[in-house]
Tab-separated table of C-alpha atoms in Angstrom:
chain	number	residue	atom	x	y	z
A	293	UNK	CA	-7.403	-68.395	-16.514
A	294	UNK	CA	-4.949	-66.591	-14.567
A	295	UNK	CA	-5.636	-66.351	-10.626
A	296	UNK	CA	-6.530	-62.891	-9.434
A	297	UNK	CA	-3.407	-62.644	-6.831
A	298	UNK	CA	-1.355	-62.630	-10.478
A	299	UNK	CA	-3.334	-60.267	-11.762
A	300	UNK	CA	-3.653	-57.654	-9.195
A	301	UNK	CA	0.231	-58.178	-8.942
A	302	UNK	CA	0.732	-57.117	-12.405
A	303	UNK	CA	-1.825	-54.286	-11.609
A	304	UNK	CA	0.507	-53.022	-8.731
A	305	UNK	CA	3.827	-53.083	-11.354
A	306	UNK	CA	2.090	-51.141	-13.911
A	307	UNK	CA	0.801	-48.505	-10.928
A	308	UNK	CA	4.189	-48.070	-9.959
A	309	UNK	CA	5.222	-47.123	-13.232
A	310	UNK	CA	2.248	-44.968	-13.797
A	311	UNK	CA	3.164	-43.210	-10.407
A	312	UNK	CA	6.748	-42.612	-11.693
A	313	UNK	CA	5.844	-41.175	-14.725
A	314	UNK	CA	2.972	-38.910	-13.391
A	315	UNK	CA	5.760	-37.722	-10.523
A	316	UNK	CA	7.851	-36.752	-14.001
A	317	UNK	CA	5.122	-35.398	-15.612
A	318	UNK	CA	3.793	-33.053	-12.713
A	319	UNK	CA	7.840	-31.825	-12.630
A	320	UNK	CA	7.688	-31.188	-16.177
A	321	UNK	CA	4.672	-29.116	-15.290
A	322	UNK	CA	6.005	-26.753	-13.004
A	323	UNK	CA	8.897	-26.426	-15.696
A	324	UNK	CA	6.439	-25.472	-17.993
A	325	UNK	CA	4.734	-22.864	-15.409
A	326	UNK	CA	8.119	-21.230	-14.613
A	327	UNK	CA	8.705	-20.783	-18.168
A	328	UNK	CA	5.742	-19.177	-18.700
A	329	UNK	CA	5.856	-16.869	-15.799
A	330	UNK	CA	9.429	-15.628	-16.804
A	331	UNK	CA	8.286	-14.847	-20.650
A	332	UNK	CA	4.986	-13.016	-19.220
A	333	UNK	CA	2.793	-16.111	-21.123
A	334	UNK	CA	-0.487	-17.049	-20.080
A	335	UNK	CA	-0.395	-20.177	-17.454
A	336	UNK	CA	-2.937	-21.984	-18.621
A	337	UNK	CA	-3.743	-23.003	-22.480
A	338	UNK	CA	-7.056	-24.189	-22.854
A	339	UNK	CA	-7.079	-24.779	-26.640
A	340	UNK	CA	-4.221	-27.291	-26.328
A	341	UNK	CA	-5.841	-28.914	-23.155
A	342	UNK	CA	-8.786	-29.684	-25.564
A	343	UNK	CA	-6.800	-30.793	-28.753
A	344	UNK	CA	-5.352	-33.175	-26.117
A	345	UNK	CA	-8.650	-34.525	-24.846
A	346	UNK	CA	-9.730	-34.995	-28.320
A	347	UNK	CA	-6.930	-36.975	-29.870
A	348	UNK	CA	-7.182	-39.051	-26.732
A	349	UNK	CA	-10.649	-40.200	-28.058
A	350	UNK	CA	-9.367	-40.406	-31.753
A	351	UNK	CA	-6.536	-41.867	-31.630
A	352	UNK	CA	-7.733	-44.829	-28.384
A	353	UNK	CA	-11.506	-46.462	-30.004
A	354	UNK	CA	-10.876	-49.416	-27.246
A	355	UNK	CA	-10.483	-46.840	-24.223
A	356	UNK	CA	-10.415	-43.464	-25.409
A	357	UNK	CA	-13.271	-42.164	-23.258
A	358	UNK	CA	-12.062	-43.233	-20.341
A	359	UNK	CA	-8.655	-41.933	-20.967
A	360	UNK	CA	-10.417	-38.148	-21.276
A	361	UNK	CA	-11.971	-38.383	-18.446
A	362	UNK	CA	-8.338	-39.790	-16.460
A	363	UNK	CA	-6.652	-36.695	-18.475
A	364	UNK	CA	-8.863	-34.490	-17.717
A	365	UNK	CA	-8.313	-35.348	-13.721
A	366	UNK	CA	-4.590	-34.939	-14.451
A	367	UNK	CA	-4.713	-32.003	-16.065
A	368	UNK	CA	-6.854	-30.740	-13.388
A	369	UNK	CA	-4.530	-31.575	-10.734
A	370	UNK	CA	-1.551	-30.389	-12.598
A	371	UNK	CA	-3.126	-26.637	-12.697
A	372	UNK	CA	-3.705	-27.231	-8.996
A	373	UNK	CA	-0.284	-27.935	-8.395
A	374	UNK	CA	1.010	-25.395	-10.346
A	375	UNK	CA	-1.181	-22.462	-8.502
A	376	UNK	CA	-0.224	-24.079	-4.919
A	377	UNK	CA	3.666	-23.625	-6.290
A	378	UNK	CA	2.762	-19.979	-7.717
A	379	UNK	CA	1.158	-18.843	-4.705
A	380	UNK	CA	2.539	-15.431	-3.527
A	381	UNK	CA	1.262	-13.200	-0.813
A	382	UNK	CA	1.180	-11.157	2.322
A	383	UNK	CA	1.369	-12.567	6.192
A	384	UNK	CA	-0.235	-10.460	8.619
A	385	UNK	CA	-2.947	-9.964	11.190
A	386	UNK	CA	-4.852	-7.366	10.173
A	387	UNK	CA	-4.422	-6.328	6.100
A	388	UNK	CA	-7.019	-4.137	4.814
A	389	UNK	CA	-4.381	-0.837	4.964
A	390	UNK	CA	-1.606	-2.798	2.749
A	391	UNK	CA	-0.888	-1.835	-0.327
A	392	UNK	CA	1.523	-4.700	-0.609
A	393	UNK	CA	-0.892	-6.643	-3.555
A	394	UNK	CA	-0.346	-3.319	-5.810
A	395	UNK	CA	2.927	-3.078	-5.258
A	396	UNK	CA	3.645	-7.038	-5.860
A	397	UNK	CA	1.491	-7.384	-9.118
A	398	UNK	CA	3.504	-4.342	-10.582
A	399	UNK	CA	6.539	-6.149	-10.181
A	400	UNK	CA	6.273	-9.679	-11.700
A	401	UNK	CA	3.697	-11.746	-13.508
A	402	UNK	CA	2.425	-13.362	-10.448
A	403	UNK	CA	-0.450	-12.950	-8.458
A	404	UNK	CA	-0.185	-11.649	-5.193
A	405	UNK	CA	-3.221	-12.903	-2.143
A	406	UNK	CA	-3.351	-11.397	1.838
A	407	UNK	CA	-3.509	-14.300	4.327
A	408	UNK	CA	-4.489	-12.538	7.560
A	409	UNK	CA	-4.188	-15.045	10.177
A	410	UNK	CA	-4.166	-15.065	13.947
A	411	UNK	CA	-1.685	-16.491	16.280
A	412	UNK	CA	-2.971	-19.882	16.984
A	413	UNK	CA	-3.658	-20.374	13.063
A	414	UNK	CA	0.124	-19.940	12.541
A	415	UNK	CA	1.594	-23.063	13.174
A	416	UNK	CA	-1.236	-24.730	10.689
A	417	UNK	CA	-0.244	-22.338	8.162
A	418	UNK	CA	3.666	-23.151	7.961
A	419	UNK	CA	2.874	-26.990	8.384
A	420	UNK	CA	1.099	-26.804	5.296
A	421	UNK	CA	3.628	-24.701	3.267
A	422	UNK	CA	0.786	-23.811	0.747
A	423	UNK	CA	2.719	-21.333	-1.157
A	424	UNK	CA	6.144	-20.252	-3.397
A	425	UNK	CA	6.865	-17.488	-1.045
A	426	UNK	CA	5.465	-14.447	1.149
A	427	UNK	CA	5.997	-11.453	2.729
A	428	UNK	CA	5.247	-11.168	6.544
A	429	UNK	CA	4.097	-8.084	8.456
A	430	UNK	CA	3.314	-6.622	11.635
A	431	UNK	CA	2.655	-8.196	13.942
A	432	UNK	CA	4.485	-11.651	12.917
A	433	UNK	CA	8.072	-10.641	12.050
A	434	UNK	CA	9.484	-12.001	14.968
A	435	UNK	CA	7.196	-15.162	15.274
A	436	UNK	CA	7.895	-16.654	12.279
A	437	UNK	CA	11.287	-17.402	12.139
A	438	UNK	CA	10.968	-20.210	14.391
A	439	UNK	CA	9.179	-21.927	11.838
A	440	UNK	CA	12.164	-21.340	9.310
A	441	UNK	CA	14.739	-24.208	7.845
A	442	UNK	CA	17.220	-21.401	7.258
A	443	UNK	CA	17.588	-17.750	8.250
A	444	UNK	CA	19.772	-15.389	6.397
A	445	UNK	CA	22.886	-13.643	8.351
A	446	UNK	CA	21.132	-9.986	8.086
A	447	UNK	CA	18.106	-10.969	9.073
A	448	UNK	CA	19.073	-13.212	12.638
A	449	UNK	CA	21.189	-10.097	13.420
A	450	UNK	CA	18.218	-8.077	12.928
A	451	UNK	CA	15.822	-10.764	14.808
A	452	UNK	CA	12.879	-9.996	12.257
A	453	UNK	CA	11.836	-12.182	8.851
A	454	UNK	CA	9.328	-10.394	6.351
A	455	UNK	CA	10.199	-12.385	3.261
A	456	UNK	CA	10.358	-16.389	3.100
A	457	UNK	CA	10.696	-18.346	0.204
A	458	UNK	CA	9.346	-21.490	-0.091
A	459	UNK	CA	12.543	-23.773	-2.324
A	460	UNK	CA	11.419	-27.696	-2.622
A	461	UNK	CA	9.729	-27.671	0.878
A	462	UNK	CA	12.231	-25.678	2.532
A	463	UNK	CA	11.808	-22.498	4.202
A	464	UNK	CA	14.145	-19.615	3.809
A	465	UNK	CA	13.730	-16.345	5.308
A	466	UNK	CA	15.453	-12.955	4.714
A	467	UNK	CA	14.963	-9.430	6.006
A	468	UNK	CA	14.493	-6.750	3.029
A	469	UNK	CA	12.831	-4.095	5.200
A	470	UNK	CA	16.949	-3.595	5.836
A	471	UNK	CA	17.338	-2.051	2.122
A	472	UNK	CA	13.616	-0.660	2.024
A	473	UNK	CA	14.357	1.574	4.716
A	474	UNK	CA	18.062	2.020	3.667
A	475	UNK	CA	16.761	3.273	-0.066
A	476	UNK	CA	14.593	5.483	1.599
A	477	UNK	CA	17.300	7.198	3.691
A	478	UNK	CA	19.549	7.698	0.657
A	479	UNK	CA	16.680	9.056	-2.067
A	480	UNK	CA	16.023	11.795	0.359
A	481	UNK	CA	19.655	12.205	0.889
A	482	UNK	CA	19.533	12.114	4.919
A	483	UNK	CA	22.594	11.309	5.904
A	484	UNK	CA	23.193	9.490	9.423
A	485	UNK	CA	27.011	9.442	9.883
A	486	UNK	CA	27.602	11.081	12.867
A	487	UNK	CA	24.107	12.122	14.298
A	488	UNK	CA	22.208	11.421	16.544
A	489	UNK	CA	18.758	9.551	16.215
A	490	UNK	CA	15.494	8.855	18.326
A	491	UNK	CA	13.719	5.729	17.118
A	492	UNK	CA	9.915	6.216	18.261
A	493	UNK	CA	9.003	2.296	19.331
A	494	UNK	CA	10.482	-0.855	20.035
A	495	UNK	CA	8.951	-3.230	17.795
A	496	UNK	CA	10.213	-5.479	15.160
A	497	UNK	CA	10.731	-2.354	12.427
A	498	UNK	CA	12.873	-0.338	14.821
A	499	UNK	CA	14.947	-3.403	15.448
A	500	UNK	CA	15.708	-3.116	11.667
A	501	UNK	CA	16.653	0.331	11.599
A	502	UNK	CA	19.070	0.281	14.316
A	503	UNK	CA	20.746	-1.964	12.541
A	504	UNK	CA	20.662	0.354	9.908
A	505	UNK	CA	21.852	3.742	11.439
A	506	UNK	CA	24.521	1.181	13.303
A	507	UNK	CA	26.057	0.625	10.311
A	508	UNK	CA	25.533	3.945	8.747
A	509	UNK	CA	27.317	5.383	11.292
A	510	UNK	CA	24.942	6.878	13.941
A	511	UNK	CA	26.558	8.754	16.724
A	512	UNK	CA	24.054	7.737	19.126
A	513	UNK	CA	20.890	5.642	18.526
A	514	UNK	CA	17.963	5.846	21.583
A	515	UNK	CA	14.521	4.191	21.441
A	516	UNK	CA	11.185	5.476	22.939
A	517	UNK	CA	8.578	3.041	24.049
A	518	UNK	CA	5.183	3.159	25.733
A	519	UNK	CA	5.727	-0.183	27.451
A	520	UNK	CA	9.855	-0.068	27.978
A	521	UNK	CA	12.107	2.284	29.530
A	522	UNK	CA	12.805	5.371	27.933
A	523	UNK	CA	9.222	6.019	27.411
A	524	UNK	CA	7.612	8.178	25.381
A	525	UNK	CA	7.069	10.894	28.337
A	526	UNK	CA	11.165	11.134	28.802
A	527	UNK	CA	11.130	12.616	25.163
A	528	UNK	CA	12.454	16.011	26.833
A	529	UNK	CA	16.032	14.705	27.559
A	530	UNK	CA	16.269	14.145	23.785
A	531	UNK	CA	15.023	17.288	21.862
A	532	UNK	CA	19.153	17.500	21.091
A	533	UNK	CA	18.560	15.036	18.295
A	534	UNK	CA	18.674	15.618	14.707
A	535	UNK	CA	17.178	12.530	13.215
A	536	UNK	CA	13.531	11.286	14.285
A	537	UNK	CA	12.391	7.925	13.124
A	538	UNK	CA	8.686	6.924	13.719
A	539	UNK	CA	8.560	3.217	13.813
A	540	UNK	CA	5.015	2.861	15.213
A	541	UNK	CA	1.511	2.206	13.725
A	542	UNK	CA	-0.222	5.318	15.553
A	543	UNK	CA	-1.589	6.954	12.766
A	544	UNK	CA	-1.852	4.450	10.359
A	545	UNK	CA	-4.887	3.782	8.278
A	546	UNK	CA	-7.707	3.651	9.945
A	547	UNK	CA	-6.755	5.722	13.152
A	548	UNK	CA	-4.804	8.407	10.628
A	549	UNK	CA	-5.367	11.009	13.341
A	550	UNK	CA	-4.046	9.238	16.210
A	551	UNK	CA	-0.772	11.339	16.878
A	552	UNK	CA	2.251	10.158	19.604
A	553	UNK	CA	1.050	13.257	22.504
A	554	UNK	CA	4.466	13.490	23.593
A	555	UNK	CA	6.176	14.279	20.596
A	556	UNK	CA	6.080	17.383	18.906
A	557	UNK	CA	8.136	18.680	15.666
A	558	UNK	CA	8.648	21.826	17.439
A	559	UNK	CA	10.236	21.085	19.774
A	560	UNK	CA	13.655	19.683	18.477
A	561	UNK	CA	15.354	22.616	17.737
A	562	UNK	CA	18.228	20.672	15.528
A	563	UNK	CA	15.914	18.675	13.500
A	564	UNK	CA	17.328	17.863	10.531
A	565	UNK	CA	14.968	14.741	9.102
A	566	UNK	CA	11.452	13.188	9.926
A	567	UNK	CA	11.410	9.527	8.718
A	568	UNK	CA	8.011	8.006	8.906
A	569	UNK	CA	7.505	3.946	8.205
A	570	UNK	CA	3.743	3.789	7.997
A	571	UNK	CA	3.045	4.073	4.335
A	572	UNK	CA	-1.055	4.875	4.509
A	573	UNK	CA	-1.602	7.202	4.873
A	574	UNK	CA	0.699	8.878	2.472
A	575	UNK	CA	1.470	11.401	4.858
A	576	UNK	CA	0.847	11.188	9.016
A	577	UNK	CA	0.585	14.062	11.244
A	578	UNK	CA	3.938	13.729	12.089
A	579	UNK	CA	5.336	14.098	8.560
A	580	UNK	CA	2.587	16.896	7.995
A	581	UNK	CA	4.200	19.019	11.162
A	582	UNK	CA	7.743	18.581	9.440
A	583	UNK	CA	6.330	19.484	6.117
A	584	UNK	CA	4.917	22.618	7.649
A	585	UNK	CA	8.206	23.499	9.975
A	586	UNK	CA	10.285	23.254	6.213
A	587	UNK	CA	12.174	20.019	7.940
A	588	UNK	CA	13.281	17.631	5.080
A	589	UNK	CA	11.197	14.692	5.803
A	590	UNK	CA	10.516	10.600	4.196
A	591	UNK	CA	7.304	8.857	4.587
A	592	UNK	CA	7.006	5.068	4.480
A	593	UNK	CA	5.812	4.382	1.089
A	594	UNK	CA	9.413	4.230	-0.496
A	595	UNK	CA	10.584	2.063	2.111
A	596	UNK	CA	7.146	-0.229	1.417
A	597	UNK	CA	8.012	-0.477	-1.883
A	598	UNK	CA	11.784	-1.047	-2.271
A	599	UNK	CA	11.802	-3.682	0.194
A	600	UNK	CA	8.998	-5.219	-1.820
A	601	UNK	CA	11.091	-5.001	-5.096
A	602	UNK	CA	13.766	-6.383	-3.439
A	603	UNK	CA	11.872	-9.484	-1.806
A	604	UNK	CA	10.715	-10.176	-5.649
A	605	UNK	CA	13.913	-10.531	-6.308
A	606	UNK	CA	13.839	-13.464	-3.821
A	607	UNK	CA	10.453	-14.628	-5.437
A	608	UNK	CA	11.769	-14.731	-8.651
A	609	UNK	CA	15.309	-15.294	-8.372
A	610	UNK	CA	16.206	-12.374	-10.506
A	611	UNK	CA	17.705	-9.303	-10.019
A	612	UNK	CA	15.101	-5.976	-10.501
A	613	UNK	CA	16.401	-2.384	-11.790
A	614	UNK	CA	15.972	0.394	-9.045
A	615	UNK	CA	14.380	2.263	-11.617
A	616	UNK	CA	11.203	-0.139	-11.093
A	617	UNK	CA	10.775	1.757	-7.519
A	618	UNK	CA	10.109	4.873	-8.900
A	619	UNK	CA	7.774	3.544	-11.301
A	620	UNK	CA	5.817	1.923	-8.712
A	621	UNK	CA	5.549	4.800	-7.015
A	622	UNK	CA	4.711	6.878	-9.648
A	623	UNK	CA	2.120	4.864	-10.540
A	624	UNK	CA	0.614	4.534	-6.953
A	625	UNK	CA	0.607	7.772	-6.369
A	626	UNK	CA	-1.066	8.520	-10.188
A	627	UNK	CA	-4.028	5.926	-9.043
A	628	UNK	CA	-4.408	6.289	-5.595
A	629	UNK	CA	-3.765	10.030	-4.509
A	630	UNK	CA	-6.609	12.445	-4.276
A	631	UNK	CA	-7.296	15.516	-5.633
A	632	UNK	CA	-8.873	18.060	-3.630
A	633	UNK	CA	-10.019	21.332	-4.814
A	634	UNK	CA	-10.479	24.028	-2.133
A	635	UNK	CA	-11.013	28.291	-3.336
A	636	UNK	CA	-13.268	31.089	-3.240
A	637	UNK	CA	-17.356	30.140	-3.153
A	638	UNK	CA	-18.163	29.734	-6.607
A	639	UNK	CA	-14.928	29.441	-8.324
A	640	UNK	CA	-15.838	26.383	-9.673
A	641	UNK	CA	-14.139	23.879	-8.023
A	642	UNK	CA	-17.470	21.817	-7.757
A	643	UNK	CA	-17.649	21.750	-12.071
A	644	UNK	CA	-13.943	21.352	-12.532
A	645	UNK	CA	-13.892	18.278	-9.824
A	646	UNK	CA	-17.047	16.538	-12.028
A	647	UNK	CA	-14.869	16.633	-15.468
A	648	UNK	CA	-11.558	15.331	-13.271
A	649	UNK	CA	-13.803	12.354	-11.856
A	650	UNK	CA	-14.656	11.474	-15.481
A	651	UNK	CA	-11.128	11.857	-17.240
A	652	UNK	CA	-9.680	10.489	-14.476
A	653	UNK	CA	-12.038	7.919	-14.043
A	654	UNK	CA	-12.422	8.795	-10.279
A	655	UNK	CA	-14.929	8.933	-7.369
A	656	UNK	CA	-16.358	12.614	-7.183
A	657	UNK	CA	-16.878	13.571	-3.409
A	658	UNK	CA	-18.328	17.068	-3.322
A	659	UNK	CA	-18.052	18.290	0.628
A	660	UNK	CA	-21.291	20.179	0.567
A	661	UNK	CA	-23.401	17.865	-1.093
A	662	UNK	CA	-22.100	15.251	1.168
A	663	UNK	CA	-23.044	17.846	4.329
A	664	UNK	CA	-26.569	18.282	2.869
A	665	UNK	CA	-27.217	14.418	2.691
A	666	UNK	CA	-26.385	14.394	6.721
A	667	UNK	CA	-27.867	17.869	7.535
A	668	UNK	CA	-30.010	19.589	5.364
A	669	UNK	CA	-29.348	22.642	3.152
A	670	UNK	CA	-26.485	24.635	3.955
A	671	UNK	CA	-28.063	28.035	4.393
A	672	UNK	CA	-30.808	26.721	6.513
A	673	UNK	CA	-28.409	24.996	8.814
A	674	UNK	CA	-26.510	28.364	8.976
A	675	UNK	CA	-29.598	30.208	9.986
A	676	UNK	CA	-30.181	28.128	12.267
A	677	UNK	CA	-26.981	26.610	13.976
A	678	UNK	CA	-24.044	29.193	13.282
A	679	UNK	CA	-21.014	29.160	11.442
A	680	UNK	CA	-19.158	27.355	13.984
A	681	UNK	CA	-21.728	24.305	14.195
A	682	UNK	CA	-21.118	24.013	10.276
A	683	UNK	CA	-17.104	23.991	10.582
A	684	UNK	CA	-17.109	21.581	13.024
A	685	UNK	CA	-19.872	18.903	10.944
A	686	UNK	CA	-18.141	20.004	7.830
A	687	UNK	CA	-14.405	18.993	9.883
A	688	UNK	CA	-15.722	15.671	10.416
A	689	UNK	CA	-16.867	15.077	6.731
A	690	UNK	CA	-13.923	15.712	6.103
A	691	UNK	CA	-12.274	13.401	8.349
A	692	UNK	CA	-13.821	10.622	6.878
A	693	UNK	CA	-12.897	11.277	3.169
A	694	UNK	CA	-9.426	12.506	3.939
A	695	UNK	CA	-8.528	8.764	4.762
A	696	UNK	CA	-9.665	7.336	1.379
A	697	UNK	CA	-8.069	7.149	-1.905
A	698	UNK	CA	-8.444	7.725	-5.654
A	699	UNK	CA	-10.992	10.435	-4.939
A	700	UNK	CA	-11.007	13.957	-6.627
A	701	UNK	CA	-12.369	16.067	-3.633
A	702	UNK	CA	-14.493	19.654	-4.231
A	703	UNK	CA	-13.724	21.253	-0.740
A	704	UNK	CA	-16.396	24.513	0.348
A	705	UNK	CA	-15.021	27.913	0.081
A	706	UNK	CA	-14.700	28.007	3.772
A	707	UNK	CA	-12.455	24.746	4.392
A	708	UNK	CA	-9.267	26.607	5.252
A	709	UNK	CA	-10.672	28.490	8.427
A	710	UNK	CA	-10.111	25.186	10.373
A	711	UNK	CA	-6.373	23.991	10.589
A	712	UNK	CA	-6.746	20.461	11.125
A	713	UNK	CA	-8.875	20.193	8.024
A	714	UNK	CA	-5.419	20.950	6.416
A	715	UNK	CA	-4.040	17.626	7.935
A	716	UNK	CA	-7.234	15.513	6.477
A	717	UNK	CA	-6.887	16.519	3.452
A	718	UNK	CA	-3.146	16.421	3.267
A	719	UNK	CA	-2.852	13.055	4.521
A	720	UNK	CA	-3.944	11.621	1.190
A	721	UNK	CA	-4.276	14.771	-1.280
A	722	UNK	CA	-2.574	16.742	-3.761
A	723	UNK	CA	-4.499	20.307	-3.053
A	724	UNK	CA	-5.622	22.382	-5.545
A	725	UNK	CA	-6.163	26.363	-5.188
A	726	UNK	CA	-8.755	27.046	-7.672
A	727	UNK	CA	-8.707	30.816	-8.581
A	728	UNK	CA	-11.005	33.199	-10.757
A	729	UNK	CA	-11.438	36.794	-10.731
A	730	UNK	CA	-13.525	37.931	-7.891
A	731	UNK	CA	-16.272	39.632	-10.657
A	732	UNK	CA	-16.865	35.873	-11.995
A	733	UNK	CA	-17.396	34.304	-8.814
A	734	UNK	CA	-21.256	32.544	-8.489
A	735	UNK	CA	-21.911	33.536	-5.121
A	736	UNK	CA	-25.771	32.857	-5.119
A	737	UNK	CA	-26.784	30.960	-2.324
A	738	UNK	CA	-23.713	30.941	-0.442
A	739	UNK	CA	-24.489	32.390	2.993
A	740	UNK	CA	-20.900	34.045	4.262
A	741	UNK	CA	-20.627	35.269	0.062
A	742	UNK	CA	-24.338	36.778	0.973
A	743	UNK	CA	-23.187	38.405	4.361
A	744	UNK	CA	-20.052	40.012	3.120
A	745	UNK	CA	-18.423	42.111	0.691
A	746	UNK	CA	-17.004	39.070	-1.772
A	747	UNK	CA	-13.758	41.364	-1.848
A	748	UNK	CA	-13.668	41.682	2.398
A	749	UNK	CA	-13.992	37.596	2.109
A	750	UNK	CA	-11.311	36.956	-0.391
A	751	UNK	CA	-8.469	39.085	1.785
A	752	UNK	CA	-9.327	37.532	4.858
A	753	UNK	CA	-8.867	33.638	3.346
A	754	UNK	CA	-6.367	34.755	0.827
A	755	UNK	CA	-3.549	33.901	3.064
A	756	UNK	CA	-5.157	30.385	3.883
A	757	UNK	CA	-5.561	29.221	0.785
A	758	UNK	CA	-1.944	29.515	-0.161
A	759	UNK	CA	-1.213	28.118	3.205
A	760	UNK	CA	-3.054	24.977	2.163
A	761	UNK	CA	-2.236	24.661	-1.592
A	762	UNK	CA	0.253	22.572	-3.408
A	763	UNK	CA	-0.199	24.479	-6.383
A	764	UNK	CA	-2.767	26.951	-7.583
A	765	UNK	CA	-4.529	26.809	-11.131
A	766	UNK	CA	-6.347	29.942	-12.743
A	767	UNK	CA	-10.049	29.118	-13.828
A	768	UNK	CA	-10.630	31.053	-17.274
A	769	UNK	CA	-12.460	27.946	-18.915
A	770	UNK	CA	-13.425	24.690	-16.533
A	771	UNK	CA	-12.167	22.293	-19.260
A	772	UNK	CA	-8.753	23.902	-19.976
A	773	UNK	CA	-8.555	24.422	-16.145
A	774	UNK	CA	-9.179	20.826	-15.758
A	775	UNK	CA	-6.722	19.702	-18.194
A	776	UNK	CA	-4.128	21.838	-16.129
A	777	UNK	CA	-4.544	20.036	-13.205
A	778	UNK	CA	-3.976	16.534	-14.765
A	779	UNK	CA	-0.580	17.877	-16.358
A	780	UNK	CA	0.565	19.168	-13.260
A	781	UNK	CA	-0.480	16.470	-10.878
A	782	UNK	CA	1.115	13.741	-13.031
A	783	UNK	CA	4.335	16.498	-13.275
A	784	UNK	CA	4.463	16.700	-9.307
A	785	UNK	CA	3.602	13.191	-8.862
A	786	UNK	CA	6.394	11.282	-11.108
A	787	UNK	CA	9.235	11.654	-8.774
C-alpha cells in the first residue's frame, strides 16, 4: 500500500491541473457571456445546464452523483462570475431622483444598478472593484479620481470623472458629461462663440461646462456661487450676459419648488438662452421662466441621455448612433411626462382623464377628489372658508402631485387662478385645455358655476386657460377627445 505522503503529493498535482482547467473554464464562461450580450441572447441557459448534469450521471457510473454536485457548484460560481463581470450602475450618495437606470436599460442589454454610498464607504467599494463599469454622479465626481489607475486627458483637464470602466482589474476614468453638454447646446442651436456666459454654481458639473465653453470660444465666463466669490448676490454686475447655465442642484427633486433667490430671468435684458443641467423635474422654475419670456431654453434631460449614451460606448466598447439619444428621449417622455387637463368646470376633464389613464395604463389623479379626501366636500368648504382658502389648499395638492411623473391629472376649473399652479403643473406635465360649448357644461354642484353666469366665468378665465395650455382640444365626444389628446401628446414629445 502507498504511503499517505505520496498519495497527497499526487492529489496536489491533480489539484494544480484542476485549478488551471477551472481558470480556463471561467475565462471561457466570460467569453460566452460577452457573446450572448452582444447578440442579445439570454445569459443563462437552464435547459443546457440540466442536460449536462443529466449526462454526467449517465456517463460516469462510478462517481456520477458526486460529479453532478461538483458541476452544480462550478456552474453556480460561473454564473456569479458573469454577474460580477457584468455589473453596471450609478455611484452616488442619494439616487432616488435618477433616470439613469431607465436610460441605460434602453441603450443596451444589461442590468443597471444604483450604488448609494456614503463617503466612508467609497474606499471599500473601489477596493472590491465589484463592477464592470459605472457612472458617477454628485457628490463624487472629484472624489473618485484617487481610486483610478488611468484617467483620460479630458477628465484630467476638467478635474471630474463620471464614467469608470473596469478592464481586467484596472480602473479607467472618463468624462462623458462634456459630450452630453456639448450635444445639448448643439441640439438647441445655442451659439457660444463670442458670448458672455454666466455659470450658476462652482461644483464638478460647472468645471465640465466651463471647459466646453472655453473650447467653443466663449468671450467671457463667470461662475457665481453661494460659498465663493463672486457670489449669487453679485449677479447685478453680470446682467448684460447673454447665456445662463445652471449647474446647481437648486430646484432638483424632491425640492422642485426651490429657486435661486438672487437670479431673476427678467433682469437679463440681453439674454439669448438658458441651459439647465437639472433633468428631474423636466423643467425647473428657471426653465419655465425662460419659456414664458420666449427665451431659448434647454433642460438637463438631453445632456443626461447624451452622456449616458457616450458612457455606454465605453461600457460596451462600440459606437452608438446619435439617433439613439432622440429615441430614448421620446420614450422617456411617453412613459414619464404627465398629461394634465385644465378647462372650464363641467368640460369633461375627469371623464376624459379616466379614459386616458386606462388607454395609457397610467395612474389617474383627480385634484378635486384628492381635495375632498383631505378636507371634505368642496361646496361645503367654500361656504365655510371661502374661495381664497380653497385655492391655497388646492395649490398644496398640486405641488405634491406635480413632482410626480407618469400620471394623468384632472385639475379643477379654477386652478389657473393662481400663477404658481402653472409652475407646479408645467415642471413635469403636458398641459391640455379641454374646450366645450358653454351650454353643454355640467355645472351642478360646482360652487362658482352656481354663483356666476357661466358666460361671465368663462370670460374671466379664458385668457388664463390659454396662458397655461400647451394645446387645446375640443370635447364633442369624450372617446374621440381622448384619442386626439394621445395623438397630439405623442406628436409633440417625439422630437
